[in-house]
């Protein structure tokens, strides 16, 4: 999808459905201009690393950047807390 909210919803739905490989492909298809800087991309990448790939340290680092970029993103804050607790 070309719309940011649609991309976000697609990745969320794939993660919720237990489709991490498809979610990774969707994240990798995120426009390169905003990949790694868009707080939504960072949050979703961190969620995938935390919940499905079990890369706790990487998830904490990415989620920390997501919270720094969007301090009011409650989902990112929650995921970061989970990563610190893991």
C-alpha positions as a printed NumPy array, in Angstrom:
array([[  0.   ,   0.   ,   0.   ],
       [  1.063,   3.525,  -0.724],
       [ -0.56 ,   5.098,   2.308],
       [  1.303,   5.13 ,   5.638],
       [ -1.716,   4.129,   7.742],
       [ -2.505,   1.28 ,   5.353],
       [  1.091,   0.003,   5.533],
       [  0.974,   0.19 ,   9.312],
       [ -2.365,  -1.648,   9.466],
       [ -1.106,  -4.352,   7.099],
       [  1.982,  -5.096,   9.193],
       [ -0.042,  -5.014,  12.44 ],
       [ -2.569,  -7.45 ,  10.965],
       [  0.154,  -9.803,   9.747],
       [  1.827,  -9.794,  13.155],
       [ -1.505, -10.364,  14.903],
       [ -2.212, -13.265,  12.532],
       [  1.121, -14.919,  13.307],
       [  2.622, -14.217,   9.883],
       [  6.033, -12.802,  10.811],
       [  7.734, -13.607,   7.501],
       [  5.045, -11.736,   5.577],
       [  5.226,  -8.879,   8.082],
       [  9.019,  -8.716,   7.556],
       [  8.516,  -8.529,   3.788],
       [  5.981,  -5.712,   4.234],
       [  8.395,  -3.84 ,   6.515],
       [ 11.232,  -4.344,   4.048],
       [  9.   ,  -2.861,   1.32 ],
       [  8.479,   0.333,   3.377],
       [  9.688,   3.339,   1.345],
       [ 13.423,   3.685,   1.875],
       [ 13.152,   7.448,   2.402],
       [ 11.347,   6.916,   5.72 ],
       [ 12.485,   3.406,   6.675],
       [ 14.356,   3.506,   9.948],
       [ 13.17 ,   7.048,  10.71 ],
       [  9.38 ,   6.729,  10.657],
       [  8.29 ,   6.028,  14.262],
       [  5.614,   3.615,  13.007],
       [  8.19 ,   1.608,  11.074],
       [ 10.478,   1.566,  14.096],
       [  7.654,   0.42 ,  16.406],
       [  6.59 ,  -2.364,  14.065],
       [ 10.169,  -3.473,  13.454],
       [ 10.718,  -3.555,  17.21 ],
       [  7.533,  -5.52 ,  17.757],
       [  8.556,  -8.076,  15.15 ],
       [ 12.018,  -8.399,  16.707],
       [ 10.566,  -8.746,  20.207],
       [  7.571, -11.   ,  19.684],
       [  8.508, -13.171,  16.728],
       [ 12.26 , -13.09 ,  16.188],
       [ 13.186, -13.056,  19.9  ],
       [ 15.91 , -10.456,  19.318],
       [ 15.42 ,  -8.665,  22.647],
       [ 18.43 ,  -6.302,  22.575],
       [ 17.73 ,  -5.255,  19.002],
       [ 14.05 ,  -4.747,  19.824],
       [ 14.912,  -2.54 ,  22.804],
       [ 17.256,  -0.405,  20.697],
       [ 14.736,   0.066,  17.871],
       [ 11.837,   0.668,  20.235],
       [ 13.924,   3.217,  22.137],
       [ 14.372,   5.121,  18.875],
       [ 10.631,   4.837,  18.2  ],
       [  9.817,   6.348,  21.599],
       [ 12.391,   9.107,  21.081],
       [ 10.834,   9.947,  17.712],
       [  7.228,   9.75 ,  18.965],
       [  7.158,  10.135,  22.767],
       [  3.361,   9.946,  22.896],
       [  3.135,   6.597,  21.073],
       [  1.689,   4.423,  23.826],
       [  2.163,   1.226,  21.803],
       [  5.88 ,   1.911,  21.379],
       [  6.258,   2.697,  25.096],
       [  4.447,  -0.519,  26.044],
       [  6.595,  -2.618,  23.712],
       [  9.766,  -0.96 ,  25.019],
       [  8.742,  -1.793,  28.592],
       [  8.147,  -5.412,  27.543],
       [ 11.588,  -5.545,  25.926],
       [ 13.228,  -4.211,  29.093],
       [ 11.332,  -6.754,  31.161],
       [ 12.212,  -9.709,  28.913]])
